[in-house]
Coordinates of C-alpha atoms in Angstrom, one line a residue:
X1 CA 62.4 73.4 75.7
X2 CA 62.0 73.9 79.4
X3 CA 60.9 77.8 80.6
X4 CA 61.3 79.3 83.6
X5 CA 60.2 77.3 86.9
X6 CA 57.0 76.4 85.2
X7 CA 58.6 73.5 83.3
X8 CA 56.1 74.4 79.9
X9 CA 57.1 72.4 77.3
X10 CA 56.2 74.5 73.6
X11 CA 55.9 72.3 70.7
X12 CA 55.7 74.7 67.4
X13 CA 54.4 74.4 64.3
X14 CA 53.4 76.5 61.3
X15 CA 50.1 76.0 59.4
X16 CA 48.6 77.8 56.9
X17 CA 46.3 79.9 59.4
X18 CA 48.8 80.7 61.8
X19 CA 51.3 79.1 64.6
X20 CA 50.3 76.7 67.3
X21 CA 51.8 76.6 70.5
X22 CA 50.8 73.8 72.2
X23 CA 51.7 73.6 76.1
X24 CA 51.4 70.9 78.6
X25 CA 48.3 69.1 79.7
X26 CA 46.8 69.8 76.1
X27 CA 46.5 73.2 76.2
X28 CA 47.1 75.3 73.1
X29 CA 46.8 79.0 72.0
X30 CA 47.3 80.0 68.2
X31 CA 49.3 83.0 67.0
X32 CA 47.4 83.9 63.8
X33 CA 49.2 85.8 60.8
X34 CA 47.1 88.8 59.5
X35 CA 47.7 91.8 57.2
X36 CA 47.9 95.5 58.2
X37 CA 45.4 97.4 58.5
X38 CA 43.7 95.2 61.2
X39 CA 41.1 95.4 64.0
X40 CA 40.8 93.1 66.6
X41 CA 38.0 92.7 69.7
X42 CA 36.7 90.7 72.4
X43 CA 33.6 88.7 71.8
X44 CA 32.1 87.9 69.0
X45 CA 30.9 91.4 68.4
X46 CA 31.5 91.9 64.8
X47 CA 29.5 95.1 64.0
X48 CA 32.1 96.4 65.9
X49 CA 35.0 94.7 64.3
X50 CA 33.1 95.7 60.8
X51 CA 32.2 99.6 61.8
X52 CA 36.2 100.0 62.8
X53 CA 37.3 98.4 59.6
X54 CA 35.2 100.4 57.8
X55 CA 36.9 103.7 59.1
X56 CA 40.3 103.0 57.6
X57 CA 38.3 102.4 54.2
X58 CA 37.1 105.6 54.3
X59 CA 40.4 107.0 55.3
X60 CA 40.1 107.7 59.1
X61 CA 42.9 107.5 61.3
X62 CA 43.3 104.8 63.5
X63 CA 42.1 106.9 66.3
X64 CA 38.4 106.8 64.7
X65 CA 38.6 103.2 64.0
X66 CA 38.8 102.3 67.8
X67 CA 36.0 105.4 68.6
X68 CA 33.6 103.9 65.9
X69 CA 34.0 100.5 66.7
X70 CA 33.4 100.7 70.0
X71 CA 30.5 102.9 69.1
X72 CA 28.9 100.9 67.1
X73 CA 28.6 98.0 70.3
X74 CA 27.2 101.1 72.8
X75 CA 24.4 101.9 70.0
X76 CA 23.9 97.8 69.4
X77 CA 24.1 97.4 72.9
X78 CA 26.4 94.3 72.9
X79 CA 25.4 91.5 75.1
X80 CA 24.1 93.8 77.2
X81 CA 26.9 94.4 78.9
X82 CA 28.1 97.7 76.6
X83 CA 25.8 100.8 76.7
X84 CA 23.0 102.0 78.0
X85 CA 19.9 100.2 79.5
X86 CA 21.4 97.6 81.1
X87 CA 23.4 95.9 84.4
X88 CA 22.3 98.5 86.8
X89 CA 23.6 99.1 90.1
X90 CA 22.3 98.5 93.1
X91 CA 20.4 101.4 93.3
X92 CA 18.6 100.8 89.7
X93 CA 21.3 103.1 87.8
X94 CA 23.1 102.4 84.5
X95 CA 27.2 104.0 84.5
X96 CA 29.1 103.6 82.1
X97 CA 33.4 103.0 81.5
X98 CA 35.5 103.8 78.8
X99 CA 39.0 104.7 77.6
X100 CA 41.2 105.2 74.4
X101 CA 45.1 105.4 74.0
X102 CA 47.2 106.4 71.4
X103 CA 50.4 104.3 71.2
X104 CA 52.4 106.6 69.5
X105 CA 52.0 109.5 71.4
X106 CA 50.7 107.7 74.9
X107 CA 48.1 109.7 75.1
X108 CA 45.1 108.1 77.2
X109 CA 41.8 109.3 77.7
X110 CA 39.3 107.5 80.5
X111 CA 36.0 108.1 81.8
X112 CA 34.7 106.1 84.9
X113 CA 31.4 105.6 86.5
X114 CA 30.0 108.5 83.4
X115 CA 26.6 109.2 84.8
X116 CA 23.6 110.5 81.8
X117 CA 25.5 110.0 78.6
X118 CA 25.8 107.2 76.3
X119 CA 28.9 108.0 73.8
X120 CA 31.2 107.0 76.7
X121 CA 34.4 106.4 74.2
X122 CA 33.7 109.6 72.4
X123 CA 33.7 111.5 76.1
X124 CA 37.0 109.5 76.5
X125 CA 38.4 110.7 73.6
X126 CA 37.2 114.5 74.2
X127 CA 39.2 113.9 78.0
X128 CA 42.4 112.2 74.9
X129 CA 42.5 115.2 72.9
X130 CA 40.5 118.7 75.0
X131 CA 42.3 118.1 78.2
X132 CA 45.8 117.8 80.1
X133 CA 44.4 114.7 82.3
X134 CA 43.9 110.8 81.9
X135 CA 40.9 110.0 84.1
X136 CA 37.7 112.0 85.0
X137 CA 34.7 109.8 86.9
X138 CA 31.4 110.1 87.8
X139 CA 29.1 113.5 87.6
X140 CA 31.7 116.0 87.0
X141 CA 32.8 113.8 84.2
X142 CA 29.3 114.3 83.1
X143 CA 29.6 118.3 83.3
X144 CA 33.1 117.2 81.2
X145 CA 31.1 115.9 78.1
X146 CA 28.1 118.3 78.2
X147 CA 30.7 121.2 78.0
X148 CA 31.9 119.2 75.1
X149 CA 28.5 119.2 73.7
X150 CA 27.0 115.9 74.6
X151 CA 23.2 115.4 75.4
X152 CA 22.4 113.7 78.3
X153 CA 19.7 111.2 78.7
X154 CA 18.9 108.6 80.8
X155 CA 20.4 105.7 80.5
X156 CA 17.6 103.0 81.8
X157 CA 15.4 100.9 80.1
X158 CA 12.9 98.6 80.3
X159 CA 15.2 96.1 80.8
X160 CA 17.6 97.8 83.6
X161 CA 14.3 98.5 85.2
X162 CA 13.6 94.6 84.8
X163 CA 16.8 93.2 85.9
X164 CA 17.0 95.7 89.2
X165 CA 12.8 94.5 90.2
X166 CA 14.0 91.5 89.9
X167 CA 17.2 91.2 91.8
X168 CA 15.6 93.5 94.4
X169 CA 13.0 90.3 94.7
X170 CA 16.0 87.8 94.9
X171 CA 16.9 89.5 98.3
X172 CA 19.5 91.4 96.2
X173 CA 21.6 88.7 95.3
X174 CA 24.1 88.3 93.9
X175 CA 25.8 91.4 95.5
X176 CA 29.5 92.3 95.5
X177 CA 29.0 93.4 99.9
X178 CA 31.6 91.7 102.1
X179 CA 32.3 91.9 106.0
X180 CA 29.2 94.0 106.7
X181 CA 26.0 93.7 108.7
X182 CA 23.3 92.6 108.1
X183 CA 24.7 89.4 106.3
X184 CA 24.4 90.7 102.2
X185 CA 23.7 86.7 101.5
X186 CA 20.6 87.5 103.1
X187 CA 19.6 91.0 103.6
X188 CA 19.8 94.0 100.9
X189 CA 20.8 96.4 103.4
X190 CA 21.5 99.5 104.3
X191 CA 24.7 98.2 105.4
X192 CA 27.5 98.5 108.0
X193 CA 30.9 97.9 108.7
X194 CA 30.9 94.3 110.4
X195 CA 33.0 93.4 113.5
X196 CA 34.5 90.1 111.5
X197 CA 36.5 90.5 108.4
X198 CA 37.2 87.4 106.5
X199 CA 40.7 87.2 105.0
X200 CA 39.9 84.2 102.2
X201 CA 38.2 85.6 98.7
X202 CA 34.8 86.3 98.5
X203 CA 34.9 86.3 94.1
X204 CA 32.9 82.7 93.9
X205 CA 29.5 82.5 92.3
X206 CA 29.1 86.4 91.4
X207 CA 27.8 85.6 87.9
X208 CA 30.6 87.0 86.3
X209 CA 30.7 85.4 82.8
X210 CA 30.2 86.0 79.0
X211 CA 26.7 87.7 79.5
X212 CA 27.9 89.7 82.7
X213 CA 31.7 90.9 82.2
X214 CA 33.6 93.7 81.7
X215 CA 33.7 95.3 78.1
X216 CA 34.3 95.1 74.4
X217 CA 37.9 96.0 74.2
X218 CA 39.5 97.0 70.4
X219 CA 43.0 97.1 69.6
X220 CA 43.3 98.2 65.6
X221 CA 46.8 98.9 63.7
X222 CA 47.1 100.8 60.1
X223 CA 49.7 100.2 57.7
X224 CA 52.2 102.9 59.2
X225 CA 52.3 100.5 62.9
X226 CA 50.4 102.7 64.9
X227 CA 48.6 101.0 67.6
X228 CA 45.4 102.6 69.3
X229 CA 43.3 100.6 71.7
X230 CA 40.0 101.0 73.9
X231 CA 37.5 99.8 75.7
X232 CA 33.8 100.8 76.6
X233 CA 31.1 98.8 79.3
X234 CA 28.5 99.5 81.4
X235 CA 30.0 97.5 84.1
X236 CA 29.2 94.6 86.4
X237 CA 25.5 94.1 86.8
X238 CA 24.2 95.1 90.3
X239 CA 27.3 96.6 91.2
X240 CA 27.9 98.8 94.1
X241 CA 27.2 102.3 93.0
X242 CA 30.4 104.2 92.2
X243 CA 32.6 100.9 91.2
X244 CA 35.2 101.5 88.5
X245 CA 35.7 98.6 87.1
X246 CA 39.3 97.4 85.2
X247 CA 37.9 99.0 81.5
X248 CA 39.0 102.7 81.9
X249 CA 42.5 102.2 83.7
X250 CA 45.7 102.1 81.7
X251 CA 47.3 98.5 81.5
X252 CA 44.3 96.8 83.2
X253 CA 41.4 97.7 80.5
X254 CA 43.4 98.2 77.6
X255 CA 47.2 99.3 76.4
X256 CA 49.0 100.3 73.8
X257 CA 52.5 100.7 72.8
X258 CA 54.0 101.5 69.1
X259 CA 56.7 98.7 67.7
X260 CA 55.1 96.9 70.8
X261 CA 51.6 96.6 69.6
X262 CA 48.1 96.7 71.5
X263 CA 46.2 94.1 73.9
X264 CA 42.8 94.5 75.7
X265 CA 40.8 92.6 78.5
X266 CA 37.8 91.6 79.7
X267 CA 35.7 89.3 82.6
X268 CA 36.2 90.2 85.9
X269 CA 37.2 93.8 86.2
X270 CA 38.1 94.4 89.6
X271 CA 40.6 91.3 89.5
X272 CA 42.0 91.7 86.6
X273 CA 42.8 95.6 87.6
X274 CA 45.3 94.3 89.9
X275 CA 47.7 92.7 87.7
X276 CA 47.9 95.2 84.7
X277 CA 47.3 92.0 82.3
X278 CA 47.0 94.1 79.1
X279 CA 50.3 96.3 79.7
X280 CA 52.1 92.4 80.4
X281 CA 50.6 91.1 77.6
X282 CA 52.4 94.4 75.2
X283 CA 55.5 94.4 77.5
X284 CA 55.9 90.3 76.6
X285 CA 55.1 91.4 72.6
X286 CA 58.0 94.0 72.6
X287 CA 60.4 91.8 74.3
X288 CA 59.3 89.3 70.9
X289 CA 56.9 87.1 72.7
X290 CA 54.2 85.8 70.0
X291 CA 50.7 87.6 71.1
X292 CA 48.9 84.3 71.9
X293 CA 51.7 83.4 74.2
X294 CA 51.9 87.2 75.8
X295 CA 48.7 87.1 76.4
X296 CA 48.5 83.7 77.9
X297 CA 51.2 85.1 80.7
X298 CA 49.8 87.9 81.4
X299 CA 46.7 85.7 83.0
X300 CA 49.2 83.4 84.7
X301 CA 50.0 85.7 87.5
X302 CA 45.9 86.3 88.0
X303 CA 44.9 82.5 87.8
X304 CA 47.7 81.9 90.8
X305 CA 45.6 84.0 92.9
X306 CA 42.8 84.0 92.1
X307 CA 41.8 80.2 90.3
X308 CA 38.3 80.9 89.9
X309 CA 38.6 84.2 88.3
X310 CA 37.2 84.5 84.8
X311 CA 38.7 86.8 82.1
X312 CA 40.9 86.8 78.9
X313 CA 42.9 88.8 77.0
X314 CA 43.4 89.4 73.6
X315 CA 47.1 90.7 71.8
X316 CA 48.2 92.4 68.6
X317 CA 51.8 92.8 67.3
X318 CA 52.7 95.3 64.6
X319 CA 53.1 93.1 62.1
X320 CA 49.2 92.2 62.2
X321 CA 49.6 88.7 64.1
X322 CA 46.9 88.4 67.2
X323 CA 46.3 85.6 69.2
X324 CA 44.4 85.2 73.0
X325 CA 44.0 83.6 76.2
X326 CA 41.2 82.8 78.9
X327 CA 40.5 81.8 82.2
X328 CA 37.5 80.4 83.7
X329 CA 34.4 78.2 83.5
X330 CA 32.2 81.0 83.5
X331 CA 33.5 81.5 79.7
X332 CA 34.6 78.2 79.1
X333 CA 35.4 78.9 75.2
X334 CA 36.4 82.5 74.5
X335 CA 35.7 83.7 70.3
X336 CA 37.1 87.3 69.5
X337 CA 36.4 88.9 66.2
X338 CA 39.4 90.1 63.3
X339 CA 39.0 91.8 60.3
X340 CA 42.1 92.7 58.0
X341 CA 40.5 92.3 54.8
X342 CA 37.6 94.5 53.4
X343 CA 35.9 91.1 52.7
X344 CA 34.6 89.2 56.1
X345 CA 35.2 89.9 59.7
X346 CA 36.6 86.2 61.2
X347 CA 36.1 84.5 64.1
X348 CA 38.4 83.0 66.5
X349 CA 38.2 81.1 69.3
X350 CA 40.6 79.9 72.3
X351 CA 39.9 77.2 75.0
X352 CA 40.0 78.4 78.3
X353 CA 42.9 77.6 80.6

């Protein structure tokens, strides 16, 4: 079978865990058969995966499966790189992203750069559900969530304060300045414009990988089809204050359709932003793609541009089979965690293309 100009040729064949499809140069992605309900995330962050599930036991809507899941890693503080106190930015701060949508109604709630607060998916679902908008960032999103009867706090620790001493000793490097003055290889500022601009990409050796990435991202399903994803980070490490990463936009952090079903991302944000990989990944589901394969395309476009991104992307139908795809040495083997059972949360894992 020959498709499109890329020449893949798919060899298929059912096993008893799930379907293979095995592409050229020995690269395969599995399509795994679950049951409804099901909850599905990046990383092996299976707290998560077990605090969503456990929702739906106690007879929450899907809604509150995403919001407690994704809880769960901001209290645990996954990896580090969800929560509070730690990646700060270059000025010693922790921010936070987050969003949530509802694929039956479209409904999306997002909060970027959330200063003082650490429930960043719960704020995202207060801006869901309290308000008329999609997006609020920074302090005024703040303002949002203590109207809404958050506490604020600050969101530093011992180990933010750590990691921004010691990049501040490193001559501030890695940093994420290009085509300004003095040269931010070398100097930690203050900056200015620069009278050359380089044209080639400047996203080599930033240290993006699977301890510094963008996000847990959940998609869940209950029994009825309805789809509800979400995402929640605290960013890039030693990012530029104010950066929005890829986590609280529609399409680029997460998506979700009903009869379509729900995908997420993660790595390198502010790629992956510009190619919408998680809408793709749903769009290719609803035309009757198999999720590993959907979300396998969806990279494709991103790796063409930019080869040494790193990322992946995970995909849920309706019917409760999930598969993913990854990109990038900086991962190298990419595990995301499933649990349709009140039993176990499993693991799976994908090569990287």
């Amino acid at each position: 079978m020959t498709i499109g100009a890329d020449h893949m040729m798919n060899k298929m064949s059912a096993t008893t865990q799930g379907l293979w499809i095995c592409l050229f140069a020995a690269i395969c992605v599995q399509t795994s058969f679950s049951s409804l309900p099901i909850v599905v995330n990046t990383w092996p962050f299976t707290n998560a995966t077990e605090a969503g599930y456990n929702e739906f036991l106690r007879g929450g809507s899907v809604i509150d499966v995403v919001e407690k899941g994704c809880s769960k890693c901001e209290v645990l503080r996954c990896d580090g790189s969800v929560g509070e106190g730690s990646d700060p930015d270059e000025d010693g701060e922790v921010t936070l992203d987050a969003m949530i949508m509802d694929g039956k109604t479209m409904d999306v709630g997002s909060v970027g750069c959330l200063r003082n607060i650490s429930s960043a998916i719960s704020v995202a679902r207060m801006v869901m559900e309290r308000t008329g908008h999609t997006l609020l960032a920074g302090e005024l999103a703040t303002k949002f969530a203590v109207e809404m009867g958050f506490k604020e706090s600050d969101l530093s620790s011992n180990k933010s304060d750590t990691m921004y001493k010691q990049w501040i000793e490193n001559n501030c490097q890695p940093n994420y300045r290009v085509n300004v003055s003095p040269d931010p290889e070398k100097s930690c500022g203050p900056y200015h414009p620069s009278t050359n601009v380089l044209e080639e990409s400047t996203r080599k050796d930033k240290g993006i990988g699977y301890l510094n990435h963008d996000t847990i991202g959940m998609v869940a399903v209950d029994t009825n089809g309805h789809v509800v994803s979400g995402t929640t980070t605290n960013g890039l490490n030693h990012k530029i204050p104010g950066r929005v990463g890829d986590s609280p936009i529609v399409g680029a952090g997460s998506y979700a359709q009903n009869e379509m079903g729900g995908a997420a991302a993660t790595g390198d944000g502010d790629i992956m932003m510009r190619f919408l990989p998680s809408y793709t990944a749903v769009q290719l589901m609803g035309s009757g793609m198999a999720p590993s394969k959907a979300a396998l395309f969806s990279i494709k476009p991103i790796i063409n541009f930019y080869p040494d991104f790193n990322g992946a992307v995970i995909a849920v139908n309706t019917k409760g089979e999930h598969g993913a795809a990854c990109h990038g040495s900086g991962i190298g083997t990419f595990h995301y965690s499933v649990k349709d059972n009140p039993d176990k949360v499993n693991l799976f894992s994908v090569k990287c293309v």
